[in-house]
Amino acid sequence: MALKKLVAGNWKMHGLSADLAEVKAIADASRNFPAVDVALCVPAILIERAARAVPGFAIGGQDVHHQEQGAHTGNISAAMLLDAGAVLTIVGHSERRDAQRESDAEVKAKAEAGLTAGLQVILCVGESLAVREAGSAVETVLAQLDGSLPGSLGGKTELAIAYEPIWAIGTGRVPTSRDIAEMHAAIRARLVERFGEDGAGLRILYGGSVKPSNANEIFGIPNVDGALVGGASLKAADFMPIVEAAADGPGSF
Ligand code: PGA
């Protein structure tokens, strides 16, 4: 089944008011590629201004708290993201799993909170270099997935999985196409096992040093239904060629 590709930018801790011009440039240029879903996950404090600046374009958060409200200093709920104009959120990015010590169980709770509130959720998984070199990348990522996937989808396909090998993030290193294909096929099989037909409709994104120079090849890999892009999403000049490559690709079968 060919799924519509999703290319989501993750701005991480980058972006000030002046960069809203770049959000606008990306949103405007994305209109030329209706065959691709394009989104930008910006710092929380920019969400409302970004969403106002580009009505109809998908703006997202980079994290969400698993509870609806309460005494959680510094955290943001799904309702707050929606209220600010976000339509999606990332959960379980490896930088949060590492620096904020987020467990699979927490990531699962965040994914469930986001989906329940009506956000689209991009759930990240990925192995360390040591795990890859030890030859246990697939089993490690599947175990992460087992611990982090929401209990049910409620018949919807608003969940996307982002496979992001930690050693490929921001390093310029990318796994071989064969390794990406193997991992994405394993993730697909596990999603179908868990969610039946709905699992076949969930997009599996690749993330980690996606650039204009490698996007074509990556989007040609079976079961790669899009990309989560960090560094190359900050400027329209870098990001749009990636969106264009997704529009040109054959789709996954
Ligand atoms: P990168 O980041 O594209 O800069 O490697 C990807 C990510 O962390 O989502």
CSV table of C-alpha atoms and ligand atoms in Angstrom, one decimal:
chain,number,residue,atom,x,y,z
A,1,MET,CA,0.0,0.0,0.0
A,2,ALA,CA,1.4,3.4,-1.0
A,3,LEU,CA,1.0,5.9,1.8
A,4,LYS,CA,1.1,9.6,1.4
A,5,LYS,CA,4.5,10.7,2.5
A,6,LEU,CA,5.0,13.0,5.6
A,7,VAL,CA,8.0,15.2,5.8
A,8,ALA,CA,8.2,16.8,9.2
A,9,GLY,CA,10.8,19.3,10.3
A,10,ASN,CA,12.1,19.2,13.9
A,11,TRP,CA,13.5,22.6,14.8
A,12,LYS,CA,14.6,21.5,18.2
A,13,MET,CA,15.9,24.5,20.2
A,14,HIS,CA,16.3,26.7,17.2
A,15,GLY,CA,14.2,29.6,16.1
A,16,LEU,CA,13.3,33.1,17.1
A,17,SER,CA,10.7,35.6,15.9
A,18,ALA,CA,12.8,36.4,12.9
A,19,ASP,CA,12.7,32.8,11.7
A,20,LEU,CA,8.9,33.0,11.2
A,21,ALA,CA,9.8,34.2,7.8
A,22,GLU,CA,11.4,30.8,7.1
A,23,VAL,CA,8.2,29.0,8.4
A,24,LYS,CA,6.2,31.1,5.9
A,25,ALA,CA,8.6,30.4,3.1
A,26,ILE,CA,8.3,26.6,3.8
A,27,ALA,CA,4.5,26.7,4.1
A,28,ASP,CA,4.2,28.7,0.9
A,29,ALA,CA,6.5,26.5,-1.1
A,30,SER,CA,4.8,23.3,0.3
A,31,ARG,CA,1.6,24.3,-1.5
A,32,ASN,CA,3.4,23.2,-4.7
A,33,PHE,CA,3.5,19.7,-3.4
A,34,PRO,CA,0.0,18.6,-2.5
A,35,ALA,CA,1.1,14.9,-2.8
A,36,VAL,CA,3.2,15.3,0.4
A,37,ASP,CA,2.1,16.2,3.9
A,38,VAL,CA,4.6,18.7,5.3
A,39,ALA,CA,4.8,19.8,8.9
A,40,LEU,CA,7.2,21.9,11.1
A,41,CYS,CA,7.6,21.1,14.8
A,42,VAL,CA,8.9,24.4,16.2
A,43,PRO,CA,9.8,25.4,19.8
A,44,ALA,CA,6.7,25.7,21.9
A,45,ILE,CA,6.9,29.4,22.3
A,46,LEU,CA,6.8,29.9,18.5
A,47,ILE,CA,3.8,27.6,17.9
A,48,GLU,CA,1.0,30.1,18.2
A,49,ARG,CA,2.8,32.8,16.1
A,50,ALA,CA,3.8,30.2,13.5
A,51,ALA,CA,0.2,28.8,13.3
A,52,ARG,CA,-1.2,32.2,12.9
A,53,ALA,CA,1.3,33.1,10.2
A,54,VAL,CA,0.6,30.1,8.1
A,55,PRO,CA,-3.1,29.1,8.4
A,56,GLY,CA,-3.8,25.6,7.1
A,57,PHE,CA,-0.1,24.5,7.3
A,58,ALA,CA,0.7,21.8,9.9
A,59,ILE,CA,2.6,23.3,12.9
A,60,GLY,CA,3.5,20.9,15.7
A,61,GLY,CA,5.2,20.7,19.1
A,62,GLN,CA,8.2,18.6,20.0
A,63,ASP,CA,6.9,17.0,23.2
A,64,VAL,CA,3.7,16.8,25.2
A,65,HIS,CA,3.0,16.0,28.9
A,66,HIS,CA,1.0,12.8,29.5
A,67,GLN,CA,-1.4,14.5,31.9
A,68,GLU,CA,-4.2,16.9,31.0
A,69,GLN,CA,-3.1,19.5,33.5
A,70,GLY,CA,-1.6,19.9,37.0
A,71,ALA,CA,1.5,20.8,39.0
A,72,HIS,CA,4.1,20.1,36.3
A,73,THR,CA,6.3,23.1,36.1
A,74,GLY,CA,7.6,23.8,32.6
A,75,ASN,CA,5.5,21.2,30.9
A,76,ILE,CA,2.9,21.6,28.2
A,77,SER,CA,-0.3,19.5,27.8
A,78,ALA,CA,-1.9,18.3,24.6
A,79,ALA,CA,-4.8,20.7,25.1
A,80,MET,CA,-2.3,23.6,25.3
A,81,LEU,CA,-0.7,22.5,22.0
A,82,LEU,CA,-4.0,22.4,20.3
A,83,ASP,CA,-5.1,25.7,21.8
A,84,ALA,CA,-2.0,27.3,20.4
A,85,GLY,CA,-2.7,26.0,16.9
A,86,ALA,CA,-0.6,22.8,16.8
A,87,VAL,CA,-2.0,19.8,15.0
A,88,LEU,CA,0.8,17.3,15.8
A,89,THR,CA,3.5,16.5,18.3
A,90,ILE,CA,6.7,14.5,18.4
A,91,VAL,CA,7.1,12.2,21.4
A,92,GLY,CA,10.0,10.1,22.6
A,93,HIS,CA,12.7,11.8,20.6
A,94,SER,CA,16.1,10.3,21.6
A,95,GLU,CA,17.3,13.7,22.8
A,96,ARG,CA,14.5,13.6,25.4
A,97,ARG,CA,14.8,9.9,26.1
A,98,ASP,CA,18.4,10.6,26.9
A,99,ALA,CA,18.5,14.1,28.5
A,100,GLN,CA,15.1,13.9,30.3
A,101,ARG,CA,15.5,10.2,31.0
A,102,GLU,CA,12.1,9.4,29.4
A,103,SER,CA,11.2,5.8,29.7
A,104,ASP,CA,9.2,3.8,27.1
A,105,ALA,CA,6.2,3.8,29.5
A,106,GLU,CA,6.3,7.6,29.7
A,107,VAL,CA,6.6,7.9,25.9
A,108,LYS,CA,3.6,5.5,25.6
A,109,ALA,CA,1.6,7.7,28.0
A,110,LYS,CA,2.5,10.8,26.0
A,111,ALA,CA,1.5,9.2,22.7
A,112,GLU,CA,-1.8,8.2,24.2
A,113,ALA,CA,-2.4,11.7,25.6
A,114,GLY,CA,-1.7,13.3,22.3
A,115,LEU,CA,-3.8,10.9,20.2
A,116,THR,CA,-6.7,11.1,22.7
A,117,ALA,CA,-6.7,14.9,22.5
A,118,GLY,CA,-6.7,14.8,18.7
A,119,LEU,CA,-3.1,15.5,17.9
A,120,GLN,CA,-1.2,13.6,15.2
A,121,VAL,CA,1.7,11.9,17.0
A,122,ILE,CA,5.2,11.1,15.7
A,123,LEU,CA,6.7,8.5,18.0
A,124,CYS,CA,10.5,8.2,17.8
A,125,VAL,CA,12.5,5.0,18.3
A,126,GLY,CA,16.1,4.3,17.4
A,127,GLU,CA,19.3,2.4,18.6
A,128,SER,CA,22.7,3.7,19.8
A,129,LEU,CA,25.9,3.0,17.9
A,130,ALA,CA,26.9,0.4,20.4
A,131,VAL,CA,23.7,-1.5,19.9
A,132,ARG,CA,24.0,-1.3,16.1
A,133,GLU,CA,27.6,-2.5,16.2
A,134,ALA,CA,26.6,-5.4,18.5
A,135,GLY,CA,24.1,-6.5,15.9
A,136,SER,CA,21.0,-6.1,18.0
A,137,ALA,CA,19.5,-3.0,16.4
A,138,VAL,CA,16.3,-4.6,15.2
A,139,GLU,CA,15.5,-6.4,18.4
A,140,THR,CA,16.3,-3.3,20.5
A,141,VAL,CA,14.1,-1.0,18.4
A,142,LEU,CA,11.2,-3.5,18.4
A,143,ALA,CA,11.5,-3.8,22.2
A,144,GLN,CA,11.3,0.1,22.4
A,145,LEU,CA,8.3,0.0,20.1
A,146,ASP,CA,6.6,-2.6,22.3
A,147,GLY,CA,7.1,-0.5,25.3
A,148,SER,CA,6.1,2.9,23.7
A,149,LEU,CA,3.2,2.1,21.3
A,150,PRO,CA,-0.2,3.3,22.5
A,151,GLY,CA,-2.6,0.6,23.7
A,152,SER,CA,-5.0,1.2,20.8
A,153,LEU,CA,-5.4,3.5,17.8
A,154,GLY,CA,-9.2,3.8,18.1
A,155,GLY,CA,-9.4,2.9,14.4
A,156,LYS,CA,-7.4,5.9,13.3
A,157,THR,CA,-4.0,6.3,11.7
A,158,GLU,CA,-2.8,9.5,13.2
A,159,LEU,CA,0.2,7.9,14.7
A,160,ALA,CA,3.5,7.9,12.7
A,161,ILE,CA,6.7,6.1,13.8
A,162,ALA,CA,10.0,7.8,13.2
A,163,TYR,CA,13.0,5.4,13.1
A,164,GLU,CA,16.0,7.5,14.1
A,165,PRO,CA,19.3,5.8,14.8
A,166,ILE,CA,20.8,7.9,17.5
A,167,TRP,CA,24.2,7.7,15.8
A,168,ALA,CA,22.8,9.2,12.6
A,169,ILE,CA,21.2,12.3,14.2
A,170,GLY,CA,23.1,15.4,13.4
A,171,THR,CA,26.3,13.5,12.4
A,172,GLY,CA,26.0,13.2,8.6
A,173,ARG,CA,26.1,9.4,9.0
A,174,VAL,CA,23.2,7.4,7.6
A,175,PRO,CA,22.6,3.7,7.7
A,176,THR,CA,22.8,1.7,4.5
A,177,SER,CA,19.6,1.5,2.5
A,178,ARG,CA,19.6,-2.2,3.3
A,179,ASP,CA,19.7,-1.5,7.0
A,180,ILE,CA,16.9,1.1,6.7
A,181,ALA,CA,14.8,-1.3,4.7
A,182,GLU,CA,15.3,-4.1,7.2
A,183,MET,CA,14.4,-1.9,10.1
A,184,HIS,CA,11.3,-0.4,8.5
A,185,ALA,CA,10.1,-3.8,7.4
A,186,ALA,CA,10.5,-5.1,11.0
A,187,ILE,CA,8.6,-2.1,12.3
A,188,ARG,CA,5.8,-2.5,9.7
A,189,ALA,CA,5.4,-6.2,10.7
A,190,ARG,CA,5.2,-5.3,14.4
A,191,LEU,CA,2.6,-2.5,13.7
A,192,VAL,CA,0.4,-4.9,11.7
A,193,GLU,CA,0.8,-7.6,14.4
A,194,ARG,CA,-0.3,-5.0,17.0
A,195,PHE,CA,-3.0,-3.1,15.2
A,196,GLY,CA,-4.0,-5.3,12.3
A,197,GLU,CA,-5.0,-3.4,9.1
A,198,ASP,CA,-4.6,0.0,10.9
A,199,GLY,CA,-1.0,-0.9,11.4
A,200,ALA,CA,-0.5,-1.1,7.6
A,201,GLY,CA,-1.8,2.5,7.3
A,202,LEU,CA,0.6,4.0,9.8
A,203,ARG,CA,3.5,6.0,8.3
A,204,ILE,CA,7.1,5.0,9.2
A,205,LEU,CA,9.4,7.9,8.8
A,206,TYR,CA,13.2,7.7,8.6
A,207,GLY,CA,15.2,10.4,10.6
A,208,GLY,CA,18.9,11.1,11.0
A,209,SER,CA,20.9,13.3,8.7
A,210,VAL,CA,18.3,13.5,5.9
A,211,LYS,CA,19.6,16.0,3.4
A,212,PRO,CA,18.7,17.1,-0.1
A,213,SER,CA,21.6,14.9,-1.3
A,214,ASN,CA,20.3,11.6,0.2
A,215,ALA,CA,16.5,12.2,0.3
A,216,ASN,CA,15.9,10.6,-3.1
A,217,GLU,CA,17.6,7.4,-2.2
A,218,ILE,CA,16.0,7.2,1.3
A,219,PHE,CA,12.4,7.8,-0.1
A,220,GLY,CA,13.0,5.0,-2.6
A,221,ILE,CA,13.3,2.4,0.2
A,222,PRO,CA,10.3,0.2,0.8
A,223,ASN,CA,8.3,1.2,3.9
A,224,VAL,CA,9.8,4.6,4.1
A,225,ASP,CA,6.8,6.8,4.3
A,226,GLY,CA,8.5,10.1,4.9
A,227,ALA,CA,11.2,11.7,7.0
A,228,LEU,CA,11.8,13.5,10.3
A,229,VAL,CA,14.3,16.2,9.5
A,230,GLY,CA,16.4,18.2,12.0
A,231,GLY,CA,19.2,20.4,10.8
A,232,ALA,CA,18.0,20.5,7.2
A,233,SER,CA,14.5,21.8,8.1
A,234,LEU,CA,15.7,25.1,9.4
A,235,LYS,CA,15.9,26.8,6.0
A,236,ALA,CA,13.5,26.5,3.1
A,237,ALA,CA,16.4,26.2,0.8
A,238,ASP,CA,17.5,22.9,2.4
A,239,PHE,CA,14.1,21.6,3.4
A,240,MET,CA,12.1,22.1,0.2
A,241,PRO,CA,14.4,19.8,-2.0
A,242,ILE,CA,13.6,17.1,0.6
A,243,VAL,CA,9.9,17.7,0.2
A,244,GLU,CA,10.3,17.7,-3.5
A,245,ALA,CA,12.1,14.3,-3.4
A,246,ALA,CA,9.2,12.9,-1.4
A,247,ALA,CA,6.8,14.1,-4.0
A,248,ASP,CA,8.8,12.5,-6.8
A,249,GLY,CA,9.4,9.1,-5.0
A,250,PRO,CA,7.6,6.0,-6.0
A,251,GLY,CA,5.8,5.5,-2.7
A,252,SER,CA,6.1,2.4,-0.5
A,253,PHE,CA,4.5,-0.8,-1.5
B,1,PGA,P1,19.1,15.6,11.9
B,1,PGA,O1,18.0,15.4,13.1
B,1,PGA,O2,18.3,15.6,10.7
B,1,PGA,O3,19.7,17.0,12.2
B,1,PGA,O4,20.0,14.5,11.9
B,1,PGA,C1,17.0,14.5,13.0
B,1,PGA,C2,16.2,14.5,14.3
B,1,PGA,O5,16.8,14.4,15.4
B,1,PGA,O6,14.9,14.4,14.3
